[in-house]
PDB file of C-alpha atoms in Angstrom:
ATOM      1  CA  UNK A   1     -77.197 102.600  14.633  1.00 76.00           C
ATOM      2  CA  UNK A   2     -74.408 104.635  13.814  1.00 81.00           C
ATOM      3  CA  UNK A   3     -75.391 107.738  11.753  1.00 90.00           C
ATOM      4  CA  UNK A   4     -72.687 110.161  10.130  1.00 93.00           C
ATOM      5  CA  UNK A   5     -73.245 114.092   9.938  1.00 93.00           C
ATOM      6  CA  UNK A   6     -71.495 116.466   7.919  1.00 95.00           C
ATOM      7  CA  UNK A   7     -70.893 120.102   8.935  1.00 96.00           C
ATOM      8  CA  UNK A   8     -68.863 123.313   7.842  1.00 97.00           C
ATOM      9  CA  UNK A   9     -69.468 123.510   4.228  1.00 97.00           C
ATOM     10  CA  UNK A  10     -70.281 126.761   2.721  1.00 97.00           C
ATOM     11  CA  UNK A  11     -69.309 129.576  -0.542  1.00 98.00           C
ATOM     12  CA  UNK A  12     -65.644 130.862  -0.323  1.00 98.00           C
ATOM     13  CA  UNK A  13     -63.650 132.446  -2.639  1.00 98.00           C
ATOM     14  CA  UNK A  14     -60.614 130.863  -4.412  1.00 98.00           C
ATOM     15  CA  UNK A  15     -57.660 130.932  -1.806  1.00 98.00           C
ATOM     16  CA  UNK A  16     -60.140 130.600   1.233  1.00 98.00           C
ATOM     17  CA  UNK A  17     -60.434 128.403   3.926  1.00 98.00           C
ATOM     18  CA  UNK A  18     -63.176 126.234   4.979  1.00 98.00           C
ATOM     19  CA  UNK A  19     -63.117 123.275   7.821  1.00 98.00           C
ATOM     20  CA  UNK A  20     -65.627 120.306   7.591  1.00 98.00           C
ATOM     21  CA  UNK A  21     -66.635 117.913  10.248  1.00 98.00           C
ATOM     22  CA  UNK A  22     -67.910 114.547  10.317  1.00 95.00           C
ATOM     23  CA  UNK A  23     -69.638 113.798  13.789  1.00 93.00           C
ATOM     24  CA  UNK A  24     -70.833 110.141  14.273  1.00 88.00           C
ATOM     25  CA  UNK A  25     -74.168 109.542  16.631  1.00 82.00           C
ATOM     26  CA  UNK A  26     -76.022 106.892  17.458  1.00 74.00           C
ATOM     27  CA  UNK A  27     -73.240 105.051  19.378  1.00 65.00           C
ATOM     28  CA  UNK A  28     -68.981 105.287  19.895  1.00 66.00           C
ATOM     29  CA  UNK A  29     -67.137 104.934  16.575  1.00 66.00           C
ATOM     30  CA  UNK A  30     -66.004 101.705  15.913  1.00 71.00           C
ATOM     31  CA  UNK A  31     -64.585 101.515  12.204  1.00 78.00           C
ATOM     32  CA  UNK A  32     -61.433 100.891  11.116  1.00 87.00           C
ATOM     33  CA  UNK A  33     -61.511 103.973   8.964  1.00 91.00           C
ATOM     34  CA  UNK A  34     -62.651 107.073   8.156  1.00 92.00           C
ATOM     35  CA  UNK A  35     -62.784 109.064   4.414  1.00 95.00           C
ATOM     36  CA  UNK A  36     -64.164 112.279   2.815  1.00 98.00           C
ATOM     37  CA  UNK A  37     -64.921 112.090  -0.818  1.00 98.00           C
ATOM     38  CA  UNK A  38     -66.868 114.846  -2.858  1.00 98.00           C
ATOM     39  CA  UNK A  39     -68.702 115.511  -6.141  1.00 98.00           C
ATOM     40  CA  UNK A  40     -68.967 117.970  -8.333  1.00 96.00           C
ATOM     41  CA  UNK A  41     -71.409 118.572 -11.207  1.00 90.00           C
ATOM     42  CA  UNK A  42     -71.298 116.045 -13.855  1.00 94.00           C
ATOM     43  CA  UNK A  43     -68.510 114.028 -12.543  1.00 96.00           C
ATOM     44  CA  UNK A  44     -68.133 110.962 -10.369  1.00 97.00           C
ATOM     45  CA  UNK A  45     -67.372 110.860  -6.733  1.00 97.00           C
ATOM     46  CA  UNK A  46     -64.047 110.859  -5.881  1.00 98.00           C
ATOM     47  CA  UNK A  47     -61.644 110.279  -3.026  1.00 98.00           C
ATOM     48  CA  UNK A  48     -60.242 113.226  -0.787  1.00 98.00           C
ATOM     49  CA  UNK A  49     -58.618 111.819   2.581  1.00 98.00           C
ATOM     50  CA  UNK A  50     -58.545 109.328   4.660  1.00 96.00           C
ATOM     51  CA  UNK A  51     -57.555 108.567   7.928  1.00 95.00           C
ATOM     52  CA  UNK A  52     -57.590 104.943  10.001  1.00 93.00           C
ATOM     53  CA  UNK A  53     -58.984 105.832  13.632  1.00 87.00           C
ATOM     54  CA  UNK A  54     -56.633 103.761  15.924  1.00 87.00           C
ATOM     55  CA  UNK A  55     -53.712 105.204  14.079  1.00 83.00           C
ATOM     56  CA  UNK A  56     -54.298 108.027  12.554  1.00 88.00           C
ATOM     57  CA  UNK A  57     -52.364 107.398   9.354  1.00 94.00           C
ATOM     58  CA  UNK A  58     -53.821 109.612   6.602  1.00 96.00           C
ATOM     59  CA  UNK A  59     -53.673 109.622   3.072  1.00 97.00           C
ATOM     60  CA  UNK A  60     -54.884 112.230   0.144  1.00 98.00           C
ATOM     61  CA  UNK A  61     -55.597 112.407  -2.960  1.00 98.00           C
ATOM     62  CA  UNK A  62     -52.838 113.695  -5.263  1.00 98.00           C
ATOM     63  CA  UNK A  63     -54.888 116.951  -6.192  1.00 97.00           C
ATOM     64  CA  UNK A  64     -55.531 118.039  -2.334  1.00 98.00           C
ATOM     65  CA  UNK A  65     -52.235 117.298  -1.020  1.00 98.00           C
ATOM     66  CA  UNK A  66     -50.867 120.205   0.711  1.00 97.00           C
ATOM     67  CA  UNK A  67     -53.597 122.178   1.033  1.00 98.00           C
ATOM     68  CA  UNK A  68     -55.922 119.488   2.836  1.00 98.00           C
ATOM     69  CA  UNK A  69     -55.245 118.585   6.396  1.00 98.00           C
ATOM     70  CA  UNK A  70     -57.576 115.707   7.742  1.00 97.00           C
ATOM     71  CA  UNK A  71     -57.756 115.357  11.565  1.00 96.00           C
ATOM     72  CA  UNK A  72     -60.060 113.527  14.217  1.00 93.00           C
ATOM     73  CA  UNK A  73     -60.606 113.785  17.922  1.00 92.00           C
ATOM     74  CA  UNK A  74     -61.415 110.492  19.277  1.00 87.00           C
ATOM     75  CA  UNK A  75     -63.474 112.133  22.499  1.00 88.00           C
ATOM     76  CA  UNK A  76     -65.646 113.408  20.298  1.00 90.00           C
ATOM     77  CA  UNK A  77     -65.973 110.959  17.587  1.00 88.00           C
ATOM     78  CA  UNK A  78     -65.640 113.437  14.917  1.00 92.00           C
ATOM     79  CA  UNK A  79     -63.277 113.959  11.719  1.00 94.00           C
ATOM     80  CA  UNK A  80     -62.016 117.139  10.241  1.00 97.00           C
ATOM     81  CA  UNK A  81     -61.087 118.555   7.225  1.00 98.00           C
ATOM     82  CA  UNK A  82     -59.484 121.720   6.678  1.00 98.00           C
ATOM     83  CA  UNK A  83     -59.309 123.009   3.522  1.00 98.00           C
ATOM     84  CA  UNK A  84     -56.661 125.675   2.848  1.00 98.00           C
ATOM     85  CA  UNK A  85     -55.431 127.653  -0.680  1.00 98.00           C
ATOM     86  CA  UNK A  86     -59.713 126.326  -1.938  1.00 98.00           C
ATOM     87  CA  UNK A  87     -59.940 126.539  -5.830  1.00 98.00           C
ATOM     88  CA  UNK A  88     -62.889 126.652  -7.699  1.00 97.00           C
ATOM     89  CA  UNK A  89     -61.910 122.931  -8.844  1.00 97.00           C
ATOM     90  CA  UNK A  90     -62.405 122.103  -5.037  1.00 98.00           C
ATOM     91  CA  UNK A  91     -66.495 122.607  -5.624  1.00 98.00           C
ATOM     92  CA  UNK A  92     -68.477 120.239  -5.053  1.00 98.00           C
ATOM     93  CA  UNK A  93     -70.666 117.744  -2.618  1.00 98.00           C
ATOM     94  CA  UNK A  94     -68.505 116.248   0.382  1.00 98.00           C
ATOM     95  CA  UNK A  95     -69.511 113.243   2.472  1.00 98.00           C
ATOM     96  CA  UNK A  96     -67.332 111.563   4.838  1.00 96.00           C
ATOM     97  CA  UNK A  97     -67.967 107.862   5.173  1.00 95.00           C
ATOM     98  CA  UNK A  98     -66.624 105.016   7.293  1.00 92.00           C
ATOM     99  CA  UNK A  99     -64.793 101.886   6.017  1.00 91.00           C
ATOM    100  CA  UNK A 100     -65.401  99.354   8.800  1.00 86.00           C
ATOM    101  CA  UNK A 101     -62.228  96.893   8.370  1.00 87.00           C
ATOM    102  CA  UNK A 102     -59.280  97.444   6.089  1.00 85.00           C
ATOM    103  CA  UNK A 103     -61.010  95.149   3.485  1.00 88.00           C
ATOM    104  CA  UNK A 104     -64.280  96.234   3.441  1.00 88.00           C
ATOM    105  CA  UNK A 105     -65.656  98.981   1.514  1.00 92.00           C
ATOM    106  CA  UNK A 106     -66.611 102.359   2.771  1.00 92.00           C
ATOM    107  CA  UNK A 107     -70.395 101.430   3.460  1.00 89.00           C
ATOM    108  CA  UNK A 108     -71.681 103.910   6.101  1.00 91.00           C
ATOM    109  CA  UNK A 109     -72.169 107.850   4.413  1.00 95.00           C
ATOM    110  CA  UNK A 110     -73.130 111.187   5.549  1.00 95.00           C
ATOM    111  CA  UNK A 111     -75.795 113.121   3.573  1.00 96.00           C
ATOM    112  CA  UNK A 112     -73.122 115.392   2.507  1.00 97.00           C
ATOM    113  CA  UNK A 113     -72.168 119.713   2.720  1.00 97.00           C
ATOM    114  CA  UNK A 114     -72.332 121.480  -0.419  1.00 98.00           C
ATOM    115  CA  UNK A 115     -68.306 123.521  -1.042  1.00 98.00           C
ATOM    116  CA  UNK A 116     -67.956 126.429  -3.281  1.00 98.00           C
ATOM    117  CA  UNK A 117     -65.250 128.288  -4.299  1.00 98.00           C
ATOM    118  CA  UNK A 118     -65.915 131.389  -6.417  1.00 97.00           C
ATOM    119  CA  UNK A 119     -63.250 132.518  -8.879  1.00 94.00           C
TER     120      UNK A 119
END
């Protein structure tokens, strides 16, 4: 069973830098794609980045764009995310989860890293 770990969160001020990682265990990767989505206080979870794992197209949300870079290294069956110019609107909770075909939902989450950016 595949299991999905998140890594690198942490407190930063505003205009930091922070990288998070999503390693998969359990068994080689196998989706069709993987995302990072976060929530802050009070508010519903929302999309970050995505990126398909055979061919590493990515998309971003409109309010990360720019300042968000997501990445992956096959070998290691891990996805990053750096996150550059952080704002305190960046805190929250980030998972990374795994969409399995194009059509399917994202189904398979991480237990998520606590962000915060200090003004």
């Amino acid at each position: 069973q595949v299991r999905l770990v998140e890594s690198g969160g942490g407190l930063v001020q505003a205009g930091g830098s922070l990288r998070l990682s999503c390693a998969t265990s359990g068994r080689t990767f196998s989706g069709y794609k993987m995302g990072w989505f976060r929530q802050a206080p009070g508010k519903a979870r929302e999309f970050v980045s995505g990126i398909t794992w055979s061919g590493g197209i990515t998309t971003y949300a409109h309010s990360v764009k720019g300042r968000f870079t997501i990445s992956k290294d096959n070998a290691k069956n891990t996805v990053y995310l750096q996150m550059n110019s952080l704002k305190p609107e960046d805190t929250g909770v980030y998972y990374c989860a795994v969409k399995a075909v194009p059509t399917s939902p994202y189904d398979l989450w991480g237990q998520g890293t606590q962000v915060t950016v200090s003004s």
